[in-house]
PDB file of C-alpha atoms in Angstrom:
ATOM      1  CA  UNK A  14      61.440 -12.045  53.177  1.00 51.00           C
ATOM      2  CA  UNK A  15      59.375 -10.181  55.352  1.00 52.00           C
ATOM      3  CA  UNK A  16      59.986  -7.255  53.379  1.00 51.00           C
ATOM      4  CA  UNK A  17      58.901  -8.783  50.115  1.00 51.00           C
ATOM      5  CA  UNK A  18      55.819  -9.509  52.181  1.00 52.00           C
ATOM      6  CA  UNK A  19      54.833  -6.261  53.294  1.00 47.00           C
ATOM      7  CA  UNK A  20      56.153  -5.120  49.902  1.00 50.00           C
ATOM      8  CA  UNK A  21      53.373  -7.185  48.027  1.00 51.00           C
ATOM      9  CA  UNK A  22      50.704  -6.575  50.786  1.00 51.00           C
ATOM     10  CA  UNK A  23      51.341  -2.358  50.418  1.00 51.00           C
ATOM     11  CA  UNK A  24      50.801  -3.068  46.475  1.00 49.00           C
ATOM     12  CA  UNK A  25      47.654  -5.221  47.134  1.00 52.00           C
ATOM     13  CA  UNK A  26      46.321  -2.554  49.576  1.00 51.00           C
ATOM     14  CA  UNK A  27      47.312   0.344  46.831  1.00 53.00           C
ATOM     15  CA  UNK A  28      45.927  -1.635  43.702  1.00 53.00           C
ATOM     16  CA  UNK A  29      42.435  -1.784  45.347  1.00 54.00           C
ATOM     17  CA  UNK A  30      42.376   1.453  46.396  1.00 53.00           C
ATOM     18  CA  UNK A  31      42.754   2.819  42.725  1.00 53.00           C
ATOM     19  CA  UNK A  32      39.447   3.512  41.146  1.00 55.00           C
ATOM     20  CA  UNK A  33      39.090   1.532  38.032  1.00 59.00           C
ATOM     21  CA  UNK A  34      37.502   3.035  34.747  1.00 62.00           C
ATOM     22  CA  UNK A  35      34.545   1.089  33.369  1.00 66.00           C
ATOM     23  CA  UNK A  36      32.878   0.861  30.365  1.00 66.00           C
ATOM     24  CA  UNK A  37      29.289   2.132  30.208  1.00 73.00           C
ATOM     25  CA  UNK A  38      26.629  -0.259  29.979  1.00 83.00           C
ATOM     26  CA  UNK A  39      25.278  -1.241  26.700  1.00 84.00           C
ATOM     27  CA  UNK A  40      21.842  -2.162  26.017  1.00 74.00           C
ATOM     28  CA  UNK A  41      21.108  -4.496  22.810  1.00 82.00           C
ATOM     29  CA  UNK A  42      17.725  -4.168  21.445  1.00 77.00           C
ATOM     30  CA  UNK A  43      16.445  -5.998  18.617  1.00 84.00           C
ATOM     31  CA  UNK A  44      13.520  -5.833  16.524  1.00 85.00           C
ATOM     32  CA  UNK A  45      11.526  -8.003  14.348  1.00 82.00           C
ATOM     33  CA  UNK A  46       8.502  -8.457  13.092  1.00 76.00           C
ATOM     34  CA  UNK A  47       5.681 -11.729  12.243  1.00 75.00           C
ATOM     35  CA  UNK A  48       4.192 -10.908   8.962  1.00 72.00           C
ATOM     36  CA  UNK A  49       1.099 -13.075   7.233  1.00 68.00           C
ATOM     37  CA  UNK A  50       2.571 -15.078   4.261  1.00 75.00           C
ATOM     38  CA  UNK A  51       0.737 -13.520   1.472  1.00 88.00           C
ATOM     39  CA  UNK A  52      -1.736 -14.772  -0.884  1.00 91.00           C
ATOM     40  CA  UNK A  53      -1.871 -16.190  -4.420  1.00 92.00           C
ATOM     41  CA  UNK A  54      -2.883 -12.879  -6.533  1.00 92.00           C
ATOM     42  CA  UNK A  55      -5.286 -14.788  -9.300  1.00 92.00           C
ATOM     43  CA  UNK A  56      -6.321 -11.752 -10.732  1.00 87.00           C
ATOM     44  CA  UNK A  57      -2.866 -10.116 -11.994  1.00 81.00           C
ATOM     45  CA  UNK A  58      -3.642  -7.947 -15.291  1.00 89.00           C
ATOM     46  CA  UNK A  59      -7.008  -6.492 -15.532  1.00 92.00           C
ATOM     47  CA  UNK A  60      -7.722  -4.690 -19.091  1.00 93.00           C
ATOM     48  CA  UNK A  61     -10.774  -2.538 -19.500  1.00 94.00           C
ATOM     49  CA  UNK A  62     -12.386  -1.318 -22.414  1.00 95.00           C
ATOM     50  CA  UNK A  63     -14.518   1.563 -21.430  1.00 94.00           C
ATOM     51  CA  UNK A  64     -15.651   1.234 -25.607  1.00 93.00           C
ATOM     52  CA  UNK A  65     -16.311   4.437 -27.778  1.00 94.00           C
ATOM     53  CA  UNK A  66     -17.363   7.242 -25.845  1.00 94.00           C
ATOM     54  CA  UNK A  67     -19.033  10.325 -27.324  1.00 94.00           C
ATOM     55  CA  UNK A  68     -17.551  14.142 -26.298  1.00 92.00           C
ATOM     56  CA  UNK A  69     -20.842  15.100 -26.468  1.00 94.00           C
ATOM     57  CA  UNK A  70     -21.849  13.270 -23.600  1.00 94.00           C
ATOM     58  CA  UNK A  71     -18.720  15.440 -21.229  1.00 95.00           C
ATOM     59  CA  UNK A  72     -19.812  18.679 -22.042  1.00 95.00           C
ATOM     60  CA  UNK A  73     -20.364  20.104 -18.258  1.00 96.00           C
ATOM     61  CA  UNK A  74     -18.200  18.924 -15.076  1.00 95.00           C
ATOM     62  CA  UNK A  75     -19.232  15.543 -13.246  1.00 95.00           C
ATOM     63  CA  UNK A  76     -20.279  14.133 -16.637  1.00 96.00           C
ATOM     64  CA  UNK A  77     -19.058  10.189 -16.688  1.00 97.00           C
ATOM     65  CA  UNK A  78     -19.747   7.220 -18.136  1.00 96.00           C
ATOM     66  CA  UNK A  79     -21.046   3.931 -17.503  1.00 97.00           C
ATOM     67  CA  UNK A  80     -19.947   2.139 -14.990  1.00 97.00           C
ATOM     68  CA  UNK A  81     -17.261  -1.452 -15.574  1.00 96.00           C
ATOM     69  CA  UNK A  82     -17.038  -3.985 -12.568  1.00 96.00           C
ATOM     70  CA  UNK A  83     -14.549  -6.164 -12.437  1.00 94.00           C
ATOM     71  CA  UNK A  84     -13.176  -8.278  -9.346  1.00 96.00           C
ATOM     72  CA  UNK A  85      -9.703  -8.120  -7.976  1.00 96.00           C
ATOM     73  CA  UNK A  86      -9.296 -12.081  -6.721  1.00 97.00           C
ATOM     74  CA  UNK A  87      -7.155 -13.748  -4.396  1.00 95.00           C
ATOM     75  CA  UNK A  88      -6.958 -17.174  -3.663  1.00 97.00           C
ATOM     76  CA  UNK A  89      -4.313 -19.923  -1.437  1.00 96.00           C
ATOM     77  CA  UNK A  90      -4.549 -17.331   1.912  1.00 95.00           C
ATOM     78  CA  UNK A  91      -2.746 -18.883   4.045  1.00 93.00           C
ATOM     79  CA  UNK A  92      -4.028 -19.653   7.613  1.00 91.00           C
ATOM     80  CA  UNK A  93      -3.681 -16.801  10.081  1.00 88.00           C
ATOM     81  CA  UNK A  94      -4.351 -14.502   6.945  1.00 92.00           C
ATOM     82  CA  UNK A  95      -7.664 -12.953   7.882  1.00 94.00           C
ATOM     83  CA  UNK A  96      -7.954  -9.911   5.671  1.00 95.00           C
ATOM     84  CA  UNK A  97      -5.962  -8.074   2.792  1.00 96.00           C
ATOM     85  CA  UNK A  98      -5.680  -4.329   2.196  1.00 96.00           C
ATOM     86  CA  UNK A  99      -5.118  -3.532  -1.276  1.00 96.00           C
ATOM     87  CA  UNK A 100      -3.516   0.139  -1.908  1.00 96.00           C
ATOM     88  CA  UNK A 101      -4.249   1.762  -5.066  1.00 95.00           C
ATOM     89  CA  UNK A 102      -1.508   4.495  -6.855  1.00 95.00           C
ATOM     90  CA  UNK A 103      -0.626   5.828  -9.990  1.00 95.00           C
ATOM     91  CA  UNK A 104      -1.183   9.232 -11.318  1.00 95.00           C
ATOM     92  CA  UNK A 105      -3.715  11.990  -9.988  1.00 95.00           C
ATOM     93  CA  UNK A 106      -5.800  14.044 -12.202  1.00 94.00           C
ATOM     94  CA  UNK A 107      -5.521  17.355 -11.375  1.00 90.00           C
ATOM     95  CA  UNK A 108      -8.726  17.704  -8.670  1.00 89.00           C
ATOM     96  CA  UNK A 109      -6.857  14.497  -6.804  1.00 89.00           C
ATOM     97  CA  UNK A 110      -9.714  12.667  -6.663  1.00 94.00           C
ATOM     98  CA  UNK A 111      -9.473  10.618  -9.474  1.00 97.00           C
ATOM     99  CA  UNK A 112      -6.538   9.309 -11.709  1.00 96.00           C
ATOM    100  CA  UNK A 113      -5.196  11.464 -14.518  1.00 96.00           C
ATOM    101  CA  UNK A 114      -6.074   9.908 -18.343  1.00 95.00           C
ATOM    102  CA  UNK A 115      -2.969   9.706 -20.031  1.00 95.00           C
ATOM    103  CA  UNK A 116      -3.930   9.312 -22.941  1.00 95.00           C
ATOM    104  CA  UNK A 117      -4.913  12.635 -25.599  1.00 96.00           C
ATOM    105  CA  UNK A 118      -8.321  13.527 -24.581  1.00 95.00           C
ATOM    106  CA  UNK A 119      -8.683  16.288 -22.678  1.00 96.00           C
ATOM    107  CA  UNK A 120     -10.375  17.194 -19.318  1.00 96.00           C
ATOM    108  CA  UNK A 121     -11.130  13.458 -18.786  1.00 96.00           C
ATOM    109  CA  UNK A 122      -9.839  11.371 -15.854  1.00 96.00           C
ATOM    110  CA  UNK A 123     -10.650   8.037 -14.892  1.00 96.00           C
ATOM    111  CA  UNK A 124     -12.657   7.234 -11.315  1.00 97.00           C
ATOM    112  CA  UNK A 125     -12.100   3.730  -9.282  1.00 97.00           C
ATOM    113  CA  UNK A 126     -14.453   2.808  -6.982  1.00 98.00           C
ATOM    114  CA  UNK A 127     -15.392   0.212  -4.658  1.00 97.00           C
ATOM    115  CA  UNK A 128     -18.469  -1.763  -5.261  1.00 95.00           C
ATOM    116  CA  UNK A 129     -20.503   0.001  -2.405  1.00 95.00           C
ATOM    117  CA  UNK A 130     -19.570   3.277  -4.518  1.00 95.00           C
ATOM    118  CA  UNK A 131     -16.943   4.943  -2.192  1.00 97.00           C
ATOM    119  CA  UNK A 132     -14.772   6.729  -4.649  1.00 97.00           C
ATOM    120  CA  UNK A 133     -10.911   5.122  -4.463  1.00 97.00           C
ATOM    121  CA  UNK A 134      -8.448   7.736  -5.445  1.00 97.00           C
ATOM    122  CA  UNK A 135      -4.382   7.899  -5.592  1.00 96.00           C
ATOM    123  CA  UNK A 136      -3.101   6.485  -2.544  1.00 96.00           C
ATOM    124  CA  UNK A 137      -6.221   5.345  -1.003  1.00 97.00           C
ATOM    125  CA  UNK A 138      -6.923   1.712   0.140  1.00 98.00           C
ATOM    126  CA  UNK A 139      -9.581  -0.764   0.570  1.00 98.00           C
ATOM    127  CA  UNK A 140      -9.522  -4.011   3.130  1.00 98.00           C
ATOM    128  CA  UNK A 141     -11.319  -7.068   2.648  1.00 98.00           C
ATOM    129  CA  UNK A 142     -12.105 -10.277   4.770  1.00 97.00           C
ATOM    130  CA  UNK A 143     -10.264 -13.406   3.739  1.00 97.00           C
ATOM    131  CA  UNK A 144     -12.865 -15.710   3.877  1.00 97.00           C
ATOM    132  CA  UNK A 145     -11.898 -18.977   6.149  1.00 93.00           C
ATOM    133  CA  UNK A 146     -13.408 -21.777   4.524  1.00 95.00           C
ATOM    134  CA  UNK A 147     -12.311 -20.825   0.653  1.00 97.00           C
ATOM    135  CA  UNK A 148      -9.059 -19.491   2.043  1.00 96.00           C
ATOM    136  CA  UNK A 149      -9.414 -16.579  -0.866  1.00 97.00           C
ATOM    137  CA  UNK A 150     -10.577 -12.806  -1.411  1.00 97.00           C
ATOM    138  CA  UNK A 151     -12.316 -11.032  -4.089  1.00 97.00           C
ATOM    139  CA  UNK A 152     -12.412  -7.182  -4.133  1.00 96.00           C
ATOM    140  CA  UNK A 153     -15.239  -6.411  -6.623  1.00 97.00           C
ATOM    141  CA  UNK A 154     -14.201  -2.893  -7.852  1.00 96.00           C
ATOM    142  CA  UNK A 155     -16.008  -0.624 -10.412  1.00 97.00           C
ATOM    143  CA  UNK A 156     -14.122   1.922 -13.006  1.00 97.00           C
ATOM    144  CA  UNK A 157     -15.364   4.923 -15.257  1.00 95.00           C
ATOM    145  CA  UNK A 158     -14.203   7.814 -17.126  1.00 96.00           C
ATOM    146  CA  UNK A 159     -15.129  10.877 -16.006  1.00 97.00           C
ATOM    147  CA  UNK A 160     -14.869  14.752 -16.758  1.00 95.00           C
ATOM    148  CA  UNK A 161     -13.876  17.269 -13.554  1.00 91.00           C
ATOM    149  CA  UNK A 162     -14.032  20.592 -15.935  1.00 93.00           C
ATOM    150  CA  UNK A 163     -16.665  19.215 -18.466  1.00 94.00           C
ATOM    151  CA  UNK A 164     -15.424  20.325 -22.500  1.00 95.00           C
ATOM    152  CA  UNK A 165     -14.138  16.979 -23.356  1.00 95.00           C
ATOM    153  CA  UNK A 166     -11.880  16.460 -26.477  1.00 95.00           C
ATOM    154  CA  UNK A 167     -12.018  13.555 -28.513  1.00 95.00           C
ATOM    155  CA  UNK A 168      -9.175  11.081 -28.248  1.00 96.00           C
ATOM    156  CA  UNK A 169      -7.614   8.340 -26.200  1.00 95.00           C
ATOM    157  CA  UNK A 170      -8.160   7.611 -22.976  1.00 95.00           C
ATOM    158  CA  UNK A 171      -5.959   6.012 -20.990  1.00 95.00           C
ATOM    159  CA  UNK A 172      -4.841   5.246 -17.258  1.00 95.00           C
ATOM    160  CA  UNK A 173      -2.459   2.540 -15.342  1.00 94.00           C
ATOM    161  CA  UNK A 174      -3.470   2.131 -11.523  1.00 95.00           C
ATOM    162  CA  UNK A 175      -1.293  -0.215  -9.363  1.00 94.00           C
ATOM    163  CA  UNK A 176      -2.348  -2.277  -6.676  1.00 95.00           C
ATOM    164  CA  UNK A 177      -0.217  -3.077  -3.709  1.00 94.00           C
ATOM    165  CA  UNK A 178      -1.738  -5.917  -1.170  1.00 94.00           C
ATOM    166  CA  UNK A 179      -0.662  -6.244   2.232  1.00 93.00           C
ATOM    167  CA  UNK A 180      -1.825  -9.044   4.694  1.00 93.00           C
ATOM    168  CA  UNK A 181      -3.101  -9.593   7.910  1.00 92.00           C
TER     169      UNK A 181
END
């Protein structure tokens, strides 16, 4: 018995002597993120008709038209939605400042800008308040056509830009 004893002990002793592997530590992270809840868009499809245009008036570069406002609205913000940023694409003329006309007139493209004038080309964006007590927001935004080379051609014109709206 006592050798059982001093058997076991030895084997105790032995056992916690023996380094033991362990498992590196892992770290968890997580990520998330609190977004606004967006607004109603009220405005969805805006169609403009820039109306018959003459080539004679697009003879030399920087040549455009009149001026069309129109107003981008959004309405039902909810609360903790202070502003929106609306981010304008589709496809660039060939200067990059202004989108391309794709329709068959020639050295014409068509320029957005905001209502204070600041020209709003392919990939830019514009933010706006959200106003608290209406719980809406209008972006009032102007559009022309406009020649970069000058030499017009008669034809169509034509353009599609898309607008993106995040919130915060």
């Amino acid at each position: 018995m006592k050798g059982i004893s001093l058997f076991i002990s030895s084997v105790i002793l032995f056992a916690g002597s023996l380094h033991i592997a362990q498992a590196a530590d892992v770290t968890i992270t997580i990520n998330g993120k609190v977004v606004a809840t967006p607004c109603t868009v009220a405005t969805s499809n805006v169609d403009i008709d820039l109306a018959t245009l003459t080539s004679t008036d697009f003879v030399t570069a920087g040549s455009a038209s009149a001026w069309h406002s129109f107003t981008l609205n959004l309405t039902n913000c909810p609360v903790g939605t202070s502003k929106v940023t609306a981010t304008f694409s589709g496809s660039s003329d060939s200067s990059n400042s202004y989108f391309a006309n794709t329709g068959d007139a020639t050295n014409m493209a068509i320029q957005l800008a905001d209502s204070d004038g600041n020209n709003l080309k392919n990939g830019s964006s514009k933010v706006v308040a959200v106003n608290d007590s209406s719980k809406s927001a209008a972006l009032n935004l102007e559009v022309r056509a406009i020649t970069t080379q000058g030499k017009a051609t008669q034809g169509t014109i034509q353009s599609i830009i898309n607008v993106t709206y995040t919130y915060s």
